[in-house]
Amino acid sequence: MEIIHSVPEMQKLSEELRLSGKRIAVVPTMGFLHEGHLSLIRIAKRSADFVITTIFVNPAQFGPKEDFDKYPRDIERDIKLCELTGSDAIFSPAVSEIYARNYLTYVEVEKITEKLEGMSRPTHFRGVTTVAAKLFNITKPHVAVFGQKDAQQIVVIKKMTKDLNFDILIIVAPTVREPDGLAMSTRNVYLNTEDRKNASLLYKSLKLAEEKISKGERSVENLKKEMLGLFENKQNVTVDYISFTDLETLDEIENVTDTEILISLAVKVGTTRLIDNIIIGKKE
Ligand code: AMP
């Protein structure tokens, strides 16, 4: 497995791969890899000849009061996991390699980035789309794999890819969960024992909504009440939002219909903000 830190070196390798007819997949991550990330690498392997896993804690997507400095990092462990999972290369640049001094250019998707996560994290998606566009230009992939765990990120990346004519297929990988349903996340390491118990409520609340819908409930107001009920009286738990939206526009809906709906939520458990989502009415 190749480990690359410099942009020109990565571009050179990707160019050579392309010239030799190889199909490239990129799996962008912020490292401290878990089974969720590894599932993306496995899916990438099935859709390409050469998989590049990028490991870069992107300062541009963290707010000023967020956890950029204390975000967990363990590159040696990540290298071993990538190798075991079959990644063909790791691209792991320094911050200065991606954002040189006097860096001035940002990519911004409008409107859909102001909703849901964008309400609490106003500069987050500008950071995400900027680094994604840069990683696309650096790794020159045919395919990029992202996790459904970050549902709004998928919508925003797909929109940027379409609007900016990136000739890249975006593959969405299902959310990998712990046995109690908690979506795997690097930030789960911040949870203490009590928080960890409460963290499983996110998925439980999503499954509760799904069950009520399957039994005929159509009112989003009622469904939100049911979901909120699960978080009531829990110590150190604050629901940021629960949202029922159209899958593409992210417009809020009031009644459940037969179309696909994204149910998503963000909850602060202890000091950690967790997100999760499910799609209902999904057509196979
Ligand atoms: P991150 O390192 O948190 O930026 O995540 C890198 C990629 O892994 C993103 O596309 C995430 O959506 C995806 N990812 C994170 N957690 C999971 C999970 N539990 N299941 C599937 N994909 C995930």
Tab-separated table of C-alpha atoms and ligand atoms in Angstrom:
chain	number	residue	atom	x	y	z
A	1	MET	CA	0.000	0.000	0.000
A	2	GLU	CA	1.311	3.414	-0.942
A	3	ILE	CA	1.302	6.206	1.618
A	4	ILE	CA	1.354	9.633	0.038
A	5	HIS	CA	1.568	13.020	1.719
A	6	SER	CA	2.177	15.441	-1.148
A	7	VAL	CA	-0.386	16.779	-3.625
A	8	PRO	CA	1.847	16.555	-6.755
A	9	GLU	CA	2.848	12.992	-5.895
A	10	MET	CA	-0.805	11.961	-5.482
A	11	GLN	CA	-1.792	13.670	-8.731
A	12	LYS	CA	1.080	11.967	-10.567
A	13	LEU	CA	0.070	8.506	-9.335
A	14	SER	CA	-3.595	9.093	-10.193
A	15	GLU	CA	-2.676	10.354	-13.655
A	16	GLU	CA	-0.547	7.250	-14.288
A	17	LEU	CA	-3.377	4.998	-13.084
A	18	ARG	CA	-5.814	6.735	-15.416
A	19	LEU	CA	-3.416	6.464	-18.367
A	20	SER	CA	-3.089	2.736	-17.752
A	21	GLY	CA	-6.881	2.403	-17.866
A	22	LYS	CA	-7.421	1.835	-14.146
A	23	ARG	CA	-10.641	2.863	-12.448
A	24	ILE	CA	-9.958	4.894	-9.283
A	25	ALA	CA	-12.174	5.136	-6.197
A	26	VAL	CA	-11.631	7.618	-3.403
A	27	VAL	CA	-12.870	7.227	0.169
A	28	PRO	CA	-12.546	10.583	1.960
A	29	THR	CA	-12.207	10.300	5.756
A	30	MET	CA	-10.909	12.217	8.737
A	31	GLY	CA	-9.150	9.099	10.029
A	32	PHE	CA	-9.356	7.306	13.384
A	33	LEU	CA	-10.994	4.637	11.295
A	34	HIS	CA	-13.798	2.393	12.481
A	35	GLU	CA	-15.901	-0.321	10.861
A	36	GLY	CA	-18.094	2.331	9.159
A	37	HIS	CA	-15.089	3.709	7.277
A	38	LEU	CA	-13.826	0.208	6.460
A	39	SER	CA	-17.182	-0.714	4.929
A	40	LEU	CA	-16.726	2.231	2.551
A	41	ILE	CA	-13.308	0.924	1.518
A	42	ARG	CA	-14.795	-2.526	0.842
A	43	ILE	CA	-17.574	-1.010	-1.279
A	44	ALA	CA	-15.004	1.126	-3.127
A	45	LYS	CA	-12.967	-2.003	-3.916
A	46	ARG	CA	-15.967	-3.585	-5.569
A	47	SER	CA	-16.408	-0.557	-7.864
A	48	ALA	CA	-12.826	0.232	-8.855
A	49	ASP	CA	-9.359	-1.172	-9.570
A	50	PHE	CA	-7.528	1.161	-7.204
A	51	VAL	CA	-8.816	2.540	-3.908
A	52	ILE	CA	-7.374	5.693	-2.366
A	53	THR	CA	-8.379	6.341	1.248
A	54	THR	CA	-7.803	9.939	2.210
A	55	ILE	CA	-7.103	10.757	5.838
A	56	PHE	CA	-7.305	14.455	6.581
A	57	VAL	CA	-8.810	16.237	9.570
A	58	ASN	CA	-10.121	19.214	7.661
A	59	PRO	CA	-9.935	22.413	9.730
A	60	ALA	CA	-12.271	24.237	7.318
A	61	GLN	CA	-15.258	22.101	8.305
A	62	PHE	CA	-14.911	22.710	12.062
A	63	GLY	CA	-16.503	25.751	13.679
A	64	PRO	CA	-14.369	27.989	15.928
A	65	LYS	CA	-15.782	26.354	19.083
A	66	GLU	CA	-15.674	22.802	17.738
A	67	ASP	CA	-13.269	19.961	18.453
A	68	PHE	CA	-10.623	20.315	15.700
A	69	ASP	CA	-7.703	20.240	18.156
A	70	LYS	CA	-8.934	17.333	20.229
A	71	TYR	CA	-10.399	15.319	17.313
A	72	PRO	CA	-8.959	11.771	17.724
A	73	ARG	CA	-6.026	10.906	15.464
A	74	ASP	CA	-3.999	7.680	15.120
A	75	ILE	CA	-2.370	7.462	11.721
A	76	GLU	CA	-0.339	4.321	12.512
A	77	ARG	CA	-3.497	2.403	13.403
A	78	ASP	CA	-5.303	3.821	10.343
A	79	ILE	CA	-2.480	2.651	8.078
A	80	LYS	CA	-2.748	-0.915	9.452
A	81	LEU	CA	-6.543	-0.952	9.078
A	82	CYS	CA	-6.390	0.389	5.506
A	83	GLU	CA	-3.820	-2.230	4.583
A	84	LEU	CA	-5.901	-5.051	6.122
A	85	THR	CA	-9.043	-3.820	4.366
A	86	GLY	CA	-7.392	-3.635	0.970
A	87	SER	CA	-6.996	0.066	0.345
A	88	ASP	CA	-4.335	0.502	-2.345
A	89	ALA	CA	-3.123	3.888	-1.181
A	90	ILE	CA	-3.514	6.375	1.625
A	91	PHE	CA	-3.401	10.087	0.915
A	92	SER	CA	-2.659	11.827	4.185
A	93	PRO	CA	-1.556	15.426	3.632
A	94	ALA	CA	-0.538	18.011	6.238
A	95	VAL	CA	-2.930	20.933	6.692
A	96	SER	CA	-0.355	23.238	5.026
A	97	GLU	CA	-0.330	20.967	1.952
A	98	ILE	CA	-4.086	21.485	1.444
A	99	TYR	CA	-4.397	25.066	2.674
A	100	ALA	CA	-1.208	26.877	1.752
A	101	ARG	CA	-0.509	30.277	3.272
A	102	ASN	CA	-2.845	32.912	1.868
A	103	TYR	CA	-5.396	30.307	0.772
A	104	LEU	CA	-8.425	32.132	-0.688
A	105	THR	CA	-10.711	29.796	-2.618
A	106	TYR	CA	-13.838	28.092	-1.260
A	107	VAL	CA	-16.636	26.052	-2.824
A	108	GLU	CA	-20.099	26.785	-1.523
A	109	VAL	CA	-23.393	25.029	-2.234
A	110	GLU	CA	-26.275	27.381	-1.428
A	111	LYS	CA	-29.627	26.891	0.327
A	112	ILE	CA	-29.532	23.163	1.186
A	113	THR	CA	-26.476	23.880	3.344
A	114	GLU	CA	-28.462	26.304	5.507
A	115	LYS	CA	-30.848	23.625	6.739
A	116	LEU	CA	-30.472	20.852	9.375
A	117	GLU	CA	-26.767	20.648	10.257
A	118	GLY	CA	-26.172	24.007	8.613
A	119	MET	CA	-28.379	25.724	11.217
A	120	SER	CA	-26.017	24.793	14.064
A	121	ARG	CA	-22.874	24.624	11.926
A	122	PRO	CA	-23.049	27.568	9.490
A	123	THR	CA	-19.571	27.139	7.955
A	124	HIS	CA	-19.419	23.345	8.070
A	125	PHE	CA	-20.530	22.481	4.533
A	126	ARG	CA	-18.378	25.181	2.948
A	127	GLY	CA	-15.437	23.328	4.489
A	128	VAL	CA	-16.764	19.950	3.373
A	129	THR	CA	-17.370	20.943	-0.248
A	130	THR	CA	-14.090	22.831	-0.494
A	131	VAL	CA	-12.044	19.871	0.690
A	132	ALA	CA	-14.107	17.393	-1.356
A	133	ALA	CA	-13.542	19.426	-4.532
A	134	LYS	CA	-9.833	19.619	-3.767
A	135	LEU	CA	-9.595	15.884	-3.019
A	136	PHE	CA	-11.418	15.172	-6.287
A	137	ASN	CA	-8.854	17.278	-8.180
A	138	ILE	CA	-5.973	15.662	-6.328
A	139	THR	CA	-7.004	11.983	-6.517
A	140	LYS	CA	-8.796	12.187	-9.914
A	141	PRO	CA	-11.303	9.446	-9.036
A	142	HIS	CA	-13.967	7.844	-11.219
A	143	VAL	CA	-15.929	6.947	-8.084
A	144	ALA	CA	-16.213	8.467	-4.600
A	145	VAL	CA	-17.795	6.644	-1.670
A	146	PHE	CA	-19.559	8.441	1.177
A	147	GLY	CA	-21.623	7.138	4.117
A	148	GLN	CA	-25.381	7.562	4.527
A	149	LYS	CA	-24.551	8.321	8.187
A	150	ASP	CA	-23.947	11.929	7.087
A	151	ALA	CA	-27.163	12.253	5.083
A	152	GLN	CA	-26.998	15.973	4.384
A	153	GLN	CA	-23.358	15.672	3.344
A	154	ILE	CA	-24.462	13.189	0.664
A	155	VAL	CA	-27.111	15.588	-0.652
A	156	VAL	CA	-24.641	18.486	-0.694
A	157	ILE	CA	-21.797	16.523	-2.307
A	158	LYS	CA	-24.127	15.142	-4.981
A	159	LYS	CA	-25.347	18.673	-5.723
A	160	MET	CA	-21.808	20.043	-5.954
A	161	THR	CA	-20.755	17.150	-8.206
A	162	LYS	CA	-23.680	17.817	-10.535
A	163	ASP	CA	-23.468	21.620	-10.492
A	164	LEU	CA	-19.700	21.711	-11.057
A	165	ASN	CA	-19.735	18.863	-13.599
A	166	PHE	CA	-17.336	16.608	-11.750
A	167	ASP	CA	-17.308	13.415	-13.812
A	168	ILE	CA	-17.432	11.252	-10.690
A	169	LEU	CA	-19.953	8.631	-9.591
A	170	ILE	CA	-21.013	9.192	-5.975
A	171	ILE	CA	-21.746	5.908	-4.203
A	172	VAL	CA	-23.652	5.973	-0.923
A	173	ALA	CA	-22.799	3.296	1.653
A	174	PRO	CA	-25.260	2.180	4.348
A	175	THR	CA	-24.726	3.235	7.964
A	176	VAL	CA	-22.789	0.717	10.049
A	177	ARG	CA	-24.122	0.438	13.602
A	178	GLU	CA	-23.143	-0.933	17.008
A	179	PRO	CA	-25.270	-3.874	18.238
A	180	ASP	CA	-27.640	-1.480	20.087
A	181	GLY	CA	-28.168	0.586	16.954
A	182	LEU	CA	-25.807	3.497	17.665
A	183	ALA	CA	-24.275	4.645	14.374
A	184	MET	CA	-20.510	4.181	14.482
A	185	SER	CA	-18.702	7.484	14.688
A	186	THR	CA	-15.232	8.660	15.601
A	187	ARG	CA	-16.816	10.996	18.138
A	188	ASN	CA	-18.374	8.061	20.053
A	189	VAL	CA	-15.050	7.814	21.928
A	190	TYR	CA	-16.040	11.034	23.743
A	191	LEU	CA	-19.060	9.331	25.375
A	192	ASN	CA	-18.873	8.241	29.030
A	193	THR	CA	-20.834	5.216	30.277
A	194	GLU	CA	-24.041	7.150	30.946
A	195	ASP	CA	-23.789	9.058	27.635
A	196	ARG	CA	-23.168	5.818	25.781
A	197	LYS	CA	-26.458	4.397	27.062
A	198	ASN	CA	-28.362	7.532	26.060
A	199	ALA	CA	-26.645	7.614	22.662
A	200	SER	CA	-28.603	4.545	21.560
A	201	LEU	CA	-31.797	6.621	21.832
A	202	LEU	CA	-31.132	8.323	18.490
A	203	TYR	CA	-31.609	5.143	16.497
A	204	LYS	CA	-34.383	3.941	18.812
A	205	SER	CA	-36.313	7.143	18.112
A	206	LEU	CA	-35.859	6.708	14.357
A	207	LYS	CA	-37.096	3.120	14.547
A	208	LEU	CA	-40.041	4.258	16.666
A	209	ALA	CA	-41.061	6.746	13.963
A	210	GLU	CA	-40.669	4.057	11.307
A	211	GLU	CA	-42.878	1.689	13.291
A	212	LYS	CA	-45.588	4.322	13.883
A	213	ILE	CA	-45.572	5.164	10.171
A	214	SER	CA	-45.912	1.502	9.249
A	215	LYS	CA	-48.979	1.401	11.524
A	216	GLY	CA	-50.533	4.331	9.678
A	217	GLU	CA	-49.413	7.511	11.495
A	218	ARG	CA	-49.049	10.311	8.935
A	219	SER	CA	-48.701	13.470	11.025
A	220	VAL	CA	-45.096	14.621	11.335
A	221	GLU	CA	-46.070	16.673	14.393
A	222	ASN	CA	-47.298	13.531	16.183
A	223	LEU	CA	-44.282	11.528	15.079
A	224	LYS	CA	-41.892	14.195	16.371
A	225	LYS	CA	-43.712	14.189	19.730
A	226	GLU	CA	-43.326	10.419	19.986
A	227	MET	CA	-39.634	10.653	19.179
A	228	LEU	CA	-39.025	13.539	21.598
A	229	GLY	CA	-40.751	11.509	24.333
A	230	LEU	CA	-37.830	9.067	24.334
A	231	PHE	CA	-35.370	11.842	25.223
A	232	GLU	CA	-37.499	13.435	27.966
A	233	ASN	CA	-36.035	13.428	31.481
A	234	LYS	CA	-32.708	12.069	30.298
A	235	GLN	CA	-29.769	13.696	32.075
A	236	ASN	CA	-27.379	15.687	29.865
A	237	VAL	CA	-29.354	15.033	26.696
A	238	THR	CA	-30.534	17.917	24.490
A	239	VAL	CA	-32.294	17.419	21.184
A	240	ASP	CA	-31.003	19.956	18.647
A	241	TYR	CA	-33.462	19.031	15.878
A	242	ILE	CA	-35.689	16.243	14.621
A	243	SER	CA	-36.532	16.699	11.000
A	244	PHE	CA	-38.691	15.062	8.316
A	245	THR	CA	-37.607	16.250	4.896
A	246	ASP	CA	-37.670	15.630	1.196
A	247	LEU	CA	-34.601	13.601	0.264
A	248	GLU	CA	-33.217	16.009	-2.331
A	249	THR	CA	-34.433	19.500	-1.478
A	250	LEU	CA	-34.301	18.917	2.290
A	251	ASP	CA	-37.574	20.875	2.521
A	252	GLU	CA	-39.524	20.066	5.695
A	253	ILE	CA	-42.687	18.017	5.224
A	254	GLU	CA	-45.830	18.010	7.396
A	255	ASN	CA	-47.387	14.730	6.380
A	256	VAL	CA	-45.876	11.404	5.489
A	257	THR	CA	-46.786	10.269	1.988
A	258	ASP	CA	-45.591	7.384	-0.166
A	259	THR	CA	-42.539	9.303	-1.368
A	260	GLU	CA	-39.090	8.811	0.115
A	261	ILE	CA	-38.537	10.786	3.292
A	262	LEU	CA	-35.368	11.518	5.231
A	263	ILE	CA	-35.851	11.442	8.990
A	264	SER	CA	-32.800	12.951	10.655
A	265	LEU	CA	-31.864	14.230	14.061
A	266	ALA	CA	-29.042	15.794	16.021
A	267	VAL	CA	-28.778	15.325	19.772
A	268	LYS	CA	-26.224	16.568	22.240
A	269	VAL	CA	-25.360	13.734	24.621
A	270	GLY	CA	-23.038	14.964	27.364
A	271	THR	CA	-20.626	17.222	25.480
A	272	THR	CA	-20.905	15.275	22.226
A	273	ARG	CA	-23.214	16.204	19.373
A	274	LEU	CA	-24.450	13.053	17.611
A	275	ILE	CA	-26.390	12.747	14.355
A	276	ASP	CA	-28.311	9.914	12.756
A	277	ASN	CA	-30.937	9.345	10.079
A	278	ILE	CA	-33.032	6.827	8.216
A	279	ILE	CA	-34.805	6.959	4.874
A	280	ILE	CA	-38.344	5.640	4.757
A	281	GLY	CA	-40.479	4.760	1.789
A	282	LYS	CA	-37.316	3.735	-0.032
A	283	LYS	CA	-37.933	2.184	-3.420
A	284	GLU	CA	-35.763	-0.882	-3.978
B	1	AMP	P1	-15.557	11.009	8.808
B	1	AMP	O1	-14.205	10.410	9.029
B	1	AMP	O2	-16.409	11.032	10.025
B	1	AMP	O3	-15.480	12.322	8.073
B	1	AMP	O4	-16.316	10.025	7.821
B	1	AMP	C1	-15.762	9.670	6.584
B	1	AMP	C2	-16.787	8.938	5.781
B	1	AMP	O5	-17.224	7.785	6.493
B	1	AMP	C3	-18.047	9.772	5.501
B	1	AMP	O6	-18.496	9.522	4.173
B	1	AMP	C4	-19.032	9.240	6.519
B	1	AMP	O7	-20.369	9.387	6.130
B	1	AMP	C5	-18.636	7.778	6.565
B	1	AMP	N1	-19.075	7.168	7.815
B	1	AMP	C6	-18.850	7.610	9.081
B	1	AMP	N2	-19.461	6.811	9.969
B	1	AMP	C7	-20.093	5.844	9.260
B	1	AMP	C8	-20.907	4.721	9.610
B	1	AMP	N3	-21.201	4.442	10.873
B	1	AMP	N4	-21.379	3.955	8.619
B	1	AMP	C9	-21.100	4.230	7.312
B	1	AMP	N5	-20.341	5.272	6.924
B	1	AMP	C10	-19.843	6.067	7.883
